[in-house]
mmCIF file of C-alpha atoms in Angstrom:
data_model
loop_
_atom_site.group_PDB
_atom_site.id
_atom_site.type_symbol
_atom_site.label_atom_id
_atom_site.label_comp_id
_atom_site.label_asym_id
_atom_site.label_seq_id
_atom_site.Cartn_x
_atom_site.Cartn_y
_atom_site.Cartn_z
ATOM 1 C CA GLN R 9 106.387 33.984 -36.321
ATOM 2 C CA VAL R 10 109.390 33.391 -34.090
ATOM 3 C CA GLN R 11 111.892 36.215 -34.067
ATOM 4 C CA LEU R 12 114.963 37.043 -32.002
ATOM 5 C CA VAL R 13 116.546 40.486 -32.209
ATOM 6 C CA GLU R 14 119.841 41.282 -30.518
ATOM 7 C CA SER R 15 121.023 44.730 -29.467
ATOM 8 C CA GLY R 16 123.693 46.297 -27.297
ATOM 9 C CA GLY R 17 126.809 45.404 -29.203
ATOM 10 C CA GLY R 18 129.577 47.921 -29.740
ATOM 11 C CA SER R 19 133.223 48.720 -29.220
ATOM 12 C CA VAL R 20 134.826 49.014 -25.791
ATOM 13 C CA GLN R 21 138.297 48.792 -24.353
ATOM 14 C CA ALA R 22 139.563 45.745 -22.541
ATOM 15 C CA GLY R 23 138.308 45.657 -18.979
ATOM 16 C CA GLY R 24 135.066 47.348 -19.906
ATOM 17 C CA SER R 25 131.506 46.109 -19.864
ATOM 18 C CA LEU R 26 128.633 45.659 -22.277
ATOM 19 C CA ARG R 27 125.105 44.426 -21.863
ATOM 20 C CA LEU R 28 123.508 42.577 -24.729
ATOM 21 C CA SER R 29 119.752 42.307 -25.032
ATOM 22 C CA CYS R 30 117.643 39.830 -26.960
ATOM 23 C CA THR R 31 114.017 40.624 -27.688
ATOM 24 C CA ALA R 32 111.918 37.579 -28.497
ATOM 25 C CA SER R 33 108.591 37.438 -30.282
ATOM 26 C CA GLY R 34 106.356 34.603 -31.380
ATOM 27 C CA PHE R 35 106.998 32.541 -28.248
ATOM 28 C CA THR R 36 107.547 32.884 -24.505
ATOM 29 C CA VAL R 37 111.151 32.836 -23.349
ATOM 30 C CA GLY R 38 110.145 31.496 -19.955
ATOM 31 C CA TRP R 39 109.297 28.118 -21.478
ATOM 32 C CA LYS R 40 112.435 27.642 -23.476
ATOM 33 C CA CYS R 41 116.148 27.058 -23.190
ATOM 34 C CA MET R 42 117.631 30.433 -24.172
ATOM 35 C CA GLY R 43 121.225 31.203 -24.876
ATOM 36 C CA TRP R 44 123.985 33.325 -26.265
ATOM 37 C CA PHE R 45 126.536 32.103 -28.763
ATOM 38 C CA ARG R 46 129.382 33.886 -30.487
ATOM 39 C CA GLN R 47 131.496 33.568 -33.579
ATOM 40 C CA ALA R 48 134.833 35.273 -33.972
ATOM 41 C CA PRO R 49 136.347 35.904 -37.405
ATOM 42 C CA GLY R 50 137.838 32.708 -38.783
ATOM 43 C CA LYS R 51 136.537 30.603 -35.905
ATOM 44 C CA GLU R 52 133.611 28.291 -35.334
ATOM 45 C CA ARG R 53 130.570 29.405 -33.448
ATOM 46 C CA GLU R 54 130.734 28.592 -29.742
ATOM 47 C CA GLY R 55 128.315 28.586 -26.874
ATOM 48 C CA VAL R 56 128.706 31.358 -24.319
ATOM 49 C CA ALA R 57 125.812 31.075 -21.871
ATOM 50 C CA LEU R 58 122.468 29.314 -21.491
ATOM 51 C CA THR R 59 119.515 29.695 -19.187
ATOM 52 C CA THR R 60 116.460 27.559 -18.637
ATOM 53 C CA PHE R 61 113.771 26.922 -16.061
ATOM 54 C CA ARG R 62 112.887 23.429 -14.936
ATOM 55 C CA GLY R 63 111.486 23.780 -11.469
ATOM 56 C CA ALA R 64 114.369 26.114 -10.772
ATOM 57 C CA LEU R 65 116.413 28.515 -12.817
ATOM 58 C CA TYR R 66 119.560 27.016 -14.298
ATOM 59 C CA SER R 67 122.412 28.810 -16.018
ATOM 60 C CA TYR R 68 125.395 27.392 -17.867
ATOM 61 C CA TYR R 69 128.549 29.142 -18.985
ATOM 62 C CA ALA R 70 131.507 28.425 -21.188
ATOM 63 C CA ASP R 71 134.688 28.144 -19.134
ATOM 64 C CA SER R 72 136.133 31.127 -20.969
ATOM 65 C CA VAL R 73 133.447 33.482 -19.618
ATOM 66 C CA LYS R 74 132.692 32.076 -16.178
ATOM 67 C CA GLY R 75 132.883 34.763 -13.536
ATOM 68 C CA ARG R 76 132.772 37.545 -16.131
ATOM 69 C CA PHE R 77 129.468 37.067 -17.991
ATOM 70 C CA THR R 78 125.987 36.738 -16.549
ATOM 71 C CA ILE R 79 122.920 35.574 -18.443
ATOM 72 C CA SER R 80 119.478 36.595 -17.251
ATOM 73 C CA ARG R 81 115.941 36.762 -18.493
ATOM 74 C CA ASP R 82 112.883 38.939 -17.963
ATOM 75 C CA ASN R 83 109.849 36.821 -18.685
ATOM 76 C CA ALA R 84 107.477 39.779 -18.399
ATOM 77 C CA LYS R 85 109.367 41.611 -21.147
ATOM 78 C CA ASN R 86 110.133 38.404 -23.045
ATOM 79 C CA MET R 87 113.795 39.306 -23.133
ATOM 80 C CA VAL R 88 117.129 37.689 -22.396
ATOM 81 C CA TYR R 89 120.281 39.564 -21.438
ATOM 82 C CA LEU R 90 123.993 38.947 -21.364
ATOM 83 C CA GLN R 91 125.961 41.152 -18.978
ATOM 84 C CA MET R 92 129.592 41.069 -19.994
ATOM 85 C CA ASP R 93 132.216 42.421 -17.596
ATOM 86 C CA SER R 94 136.003 42.419 -17.592
ATOM 87 C CA LEU R 95 135.958 42.128 -21.339
ATOM 88 C CA LYS R 96 139.030 40.861 -23.157
ATOM 89 C CA PRO R 97 140.141 41.264 -26.767
ATOM 90 C CA GLU R 98 139.440 37.564 -27.278
ATOM 91 C CA ASP R 99 135.769 38.242 -26.552
ATOM 92 C CA THR R 100 135.566 40.064 -29.882
ATOM 93 C CA ALA R 101 132.921 38.321 -31.954
ATOM 94 C CA THR R 102 129.433 38.503 -33.328
ATOM 95 C CA TYR R 103 127.064 37.460 -30.568
ATOM 96 C CA TYR R 104 123.875 35.585 -31.344
ATOM 97 C CA CYS R 105 120.781 35.005 -29.278
ATOM 98 C CA ALA R 106 119.243 31.573 -29.693
ATOM 99 C CA ALA R 107 116.317 29.548 -28.437
ATOM 100 C CA ARG R 108 115.543 25.874 -28.208
ATOM 101 C CA ASP R 109 112.012 24.568 -28.531
ATOM 102 C CA TYR R 110 112.203 22.896 -25.134
ATOM 103 C CA SER R 111 113.374 23.931 -21.699
ATOM 104 C CA TYR R 112 115.073 20.573 -21.241
ATOM 105 C CA PRO R 113 117.557 19.349 -22.159
ATOM 106 C CA CYS R 114 119.473 22.594 -22.294
ATOM 107 C CA GLY R 115 123.160 22.455 -23.016
ATOM 108 C CA PHE R 116 125.803 23.476 -25.482
ATOM 109 C CA ASP R 117 125.677 20.028 -27.081
ATOM 110 C CA TYR R 118 122.044 20.406 -28.133
ATOM 111 C CA ASP R 119 120.872 22.159 -31.275
ATOM 112 C CA MET R 120 119.091 25.469 -30.933
ATOM 113 C CA ASN R 121 116.018 25.932 -33.104
ATOM 114 C CA TYR R 122 115.890 29.708 -33.549
ATOM 115 C CA TRP R 123 118.596 32.309 -34.058
ATOM 116 C CA GLY R 124 118.889 36.057 -34.224
ATOM 117 C CA LEU R 125 120.991 37.879 -36.785
ATOM 118 C CA GLY R 126 123.675 38.817 -34.295
ATOM 119 C CA THR R 127 125.286 41.901 -32.821
ATOM 120 C CA LEU R 128 128.975 42.740 -33.143
ATOM 121 C CA VAL R 129 131.151 43.153 -30.069
ATOM 122 C CA THR R 130 134.663 44.532 -30.520
ATOM 123 C CA ILE R 131 137.127 44.728 -27.641
ATOM 124 C CA SER R 132 140.287 46.743 -28.105
ATOM 125 C CA SER R 133 143.434 46.257 -26.058
#
């Protein structure tokens, strides 16, 4: 049974950092396109960061988080992380870990097949 469980959310002040973790079970993260998405109150869900391996490790970021967020994975632990630095109030959202059945293609335009329940991140000004 495929399961994704997020952790690490919380409340921090603007400029601070948080590290989100996603624990996967039922499949191996190393073989899949893995990503983080977020949904702010009253807004549509948006892609934040993706990572996949296809001969080399590739990472993709939304323009709004480039240079501030870093996605990584630990295949041995079957986990994916999102390091979030220089946080802004507009980063406030519920963050979801997601996985796609294939490592390629991997992009924000492609549907993800599995989703976690989310973890709330609140950034105060």
